[in-house]
Amino acid sequence: QVQLVESGGGLVQAGGSLRLSCAASGRTFSISTMGWFRQAPGKDREFVAAIRRRGDSTYYADSVKGRFTISRDNAENMVYLQLNSLKLEDTAVYYCAAQPRFASATILDEYDYWGQGTQVTVSS
């Protein structure tokens, strides 16, 4: 099993920045791709960004491309999401997720492990 714990969410003004962190524990050697998803009130959970095990491939939703950056530190079992130029529509609970095998990086159902989420609220 793998446990994931997110941190770094909060309240920020539009145009501001936040850095989300996700700490993995347990059978971390089994983790392949790490991803971030988000869920706004009344909406489905959606893909935000993902990074392959070696960090050589990253994927982004069109809505965040150029503003968000995903990175990982395998030695520390951490994955990060830098959120810049935040918009009101970025308000959501952000979830960290992990895949134990190589699969599609953008599909929610391909992720077996999930954190509890961290709230990001962008104000005007």
mmCIF file of N, CA, C and O in Angstrom, residues 2 10 14 17 37 41 47 52 55 62 74 78 81 89 98 103-104 116 120:
data_model
loop_
_atom_site.group_PDB
_atom_site.id
_atom_site.type_symbol
_atom_site.label_atom_id
_atom_site.label_comp_id
_atom_site.label_asym_id
_atom_site.label_seq_id
_atom_site.Cartn_x
_atom_site.Cartn_y
_atom_site.Cartn_z
ATOM 1 N N VAL A 2 0.295 2.306 -0.500
ATOM 2 C CA VAL A 2 0.954 3.601 -0.542
ATOM 3 C C VAL A 2 0.029 4.619 0.114
ATOM 4 O O VAL A 2 -1.171 4.649 -0.154
ATOM 5 N N GLY A 10 -4.385 26.703 0.455
ATOM 6 C CA GLY A 10 -4.732 27.890 1.222
ATOM 7 C C GLY A 10 -5.525 28.877 0.401
ATOM 8 O O GLY A 10 -6.015 28.556 -0.686
ATOM 9 N N ALA A 14 -6.217 36.227 -6.749
ATOM 10 C CA ALA A 14 -6.013 35.960 -8.172
ATOM 11 C C ALA A 14 -4.695 36.572 -8.623
ATOM 12 O O ALA A 14 -4.343 37.697 -8.240
ATOM 13 N N SER A 17 0.431 32.873 -6.207
ATOM 14 C CA SER A 17 1.061 31.564 -6.370
ATOM 15 C C SER A 17 0.921 30.736 -5.105
ATOM 16 O O SER A 17 0.799 31.275 -3.999
ATOM 17 N N PHE A 37 -4.881 15.909 -9.369
ATOM 18 C CA PHE A 37 -6.233 16.117 -9.863
ATOM 19 C C PHE A 37 -6.891 17.179 -8.986
ATOM 20 O O PHE A 37 -6.400 17.494 -7.913
ATOM 21 N N PRO A 41 -16.460 22.470 -6.425
ATOM 22 C CA PRO A 41 -17.817 22.162 -5.934
ATOM 23 C C PRO A 41 -18.786 21.914 -7.081
ATOM 24 O O PRO A 41 -18.862 22.712 -8.026
ATOM 25 N N PHE A 47 -8.295 15.905 -14.224
ATOM 26 C CA PHE A 47 -6.847 15.830 -14.311
ATOM 27 C C PHE A 47 -6.242 17.223 -14.344
ATOM 28 O O PHE A 47 -6.763 18.122 -15.024
ATOM 29 N N ARG A 52 6.053 11.211 -14.883
ATOM 30 C CA ARG A 52 6.500 9.829 -14.882
ATOM 31 C C ARG A 52 7.581 9.613 -13.828
ATOM 32 O O ARG A 52 8.139 10.564 -13.289
ATOM 33 N N GLY A 55 10.780 11.392 -14.090
ATOM 34 C CA GLY A 55 10.634 12.835 -14.233
ATOM 35 C C GLY A 55 10.898 13.345 -15.625
ATOM 36 O O GLY A 55 10.955 14.559 -15.848
ATOM 37 N N ASP A 62 -4.907 21.396 -20.438
ATOM 38 C CA ASP A 62 -4.783 22.634 -21.210
ATOM 39 C C ASP A 62 -5.064 23.864 -20.357
ATOM 40 O O ASP A 62 -4.466 24.924 -20.557
ATOM 41 N N ASN A 74 12.293 11.748 -6.030
ATOM 42 C CA ASN A 74 12.130 10.330 -5.683
ATOM 43 C C ASN A 74 12.901 9.954 -4.419
ATOM 44 O O ASN A 74 12.472 9.071 -3.670
ATOM 45 N N MET A 78 8.605 12.659 -2.682
ATOM 46 C CA MET A 78 7.757 13.847 -2.716
ATOM 47 C C MET A 78 7.394 14.187 -4.162
ATOM 48 O O MET A 78 8.170 13.960 -5.085
ATOM 49 N N LEU A 81 3.493 20.561 -6.855
ATOM 50 C CA LEU A 81 2.767 21.262 -7.904
ATOM 51 C C LEU A 81 2.876 22.757 -7.616
ATOM 52 O O LEU A 81 2.337 23.237 -6.612
ATOM 53 N N GLU A 89 -11.096 30.317 -11.257
ATOM 54 C CA GLU A 89 -11.555 28.975 -11.645
ATOM 55 C C GLU A 89 -10.603 27.863 -11.221
ATOM 56 O O GLU A 89 -10.902 26.687 -11.419
ATOM 57 N N ALA A 98 -1.283 8.323 -7.192
ATOM 58 C CA ALA A 98 -0.139 7.521 -7.616
ATOM 59 C C ALA A 98 -0.591 6.269 -8.354
ATOM 60 O O ALA A 98 -1.602 5.659 -8.007
ATOM 61 N N ALA A 103 0.763 3.410 -16.982
ATOM 62 C CA ALA A 103 -0.550 3.481 -17.607
ATOM 63 C C ALA A 103 -0.780 4.913 -18.063
ATOM 64 O O ALA A 103 0.101 5.769 -17.920
ATOM 65 N N SER A 104 -1.948 5.172 -18.599
ATOM 66 C CA SER A 104 -2.258 6.526 -19.031
ATOM 67 C C SER A 104 -2.132 7.487 -17.855
ATOM 68 O O SER A 104 -2.667 7.252 -16.778
ATOM 69 N N GLN A 116 -5.941 12.733 0.731
ATOM 70 C CA GLN A 116 -7.205 13.271 1.228
ATOM 71 C C GLN A 116 -7.553 14.610 0.602
ATOM 72 O O GLN A 116 -8.703 15.071 0.717
ATOM 73 N N VAL A 120 -7.585 24.665 -2.242
ATOM 74 C CA VAL A 120 -7.019 25.876 -2.819
ATOM 75 C C VAL A 120 -8.189 26.802 -3.147
ATOM 76 O O VAL A 120 -9.092 26.422 -3.890
#
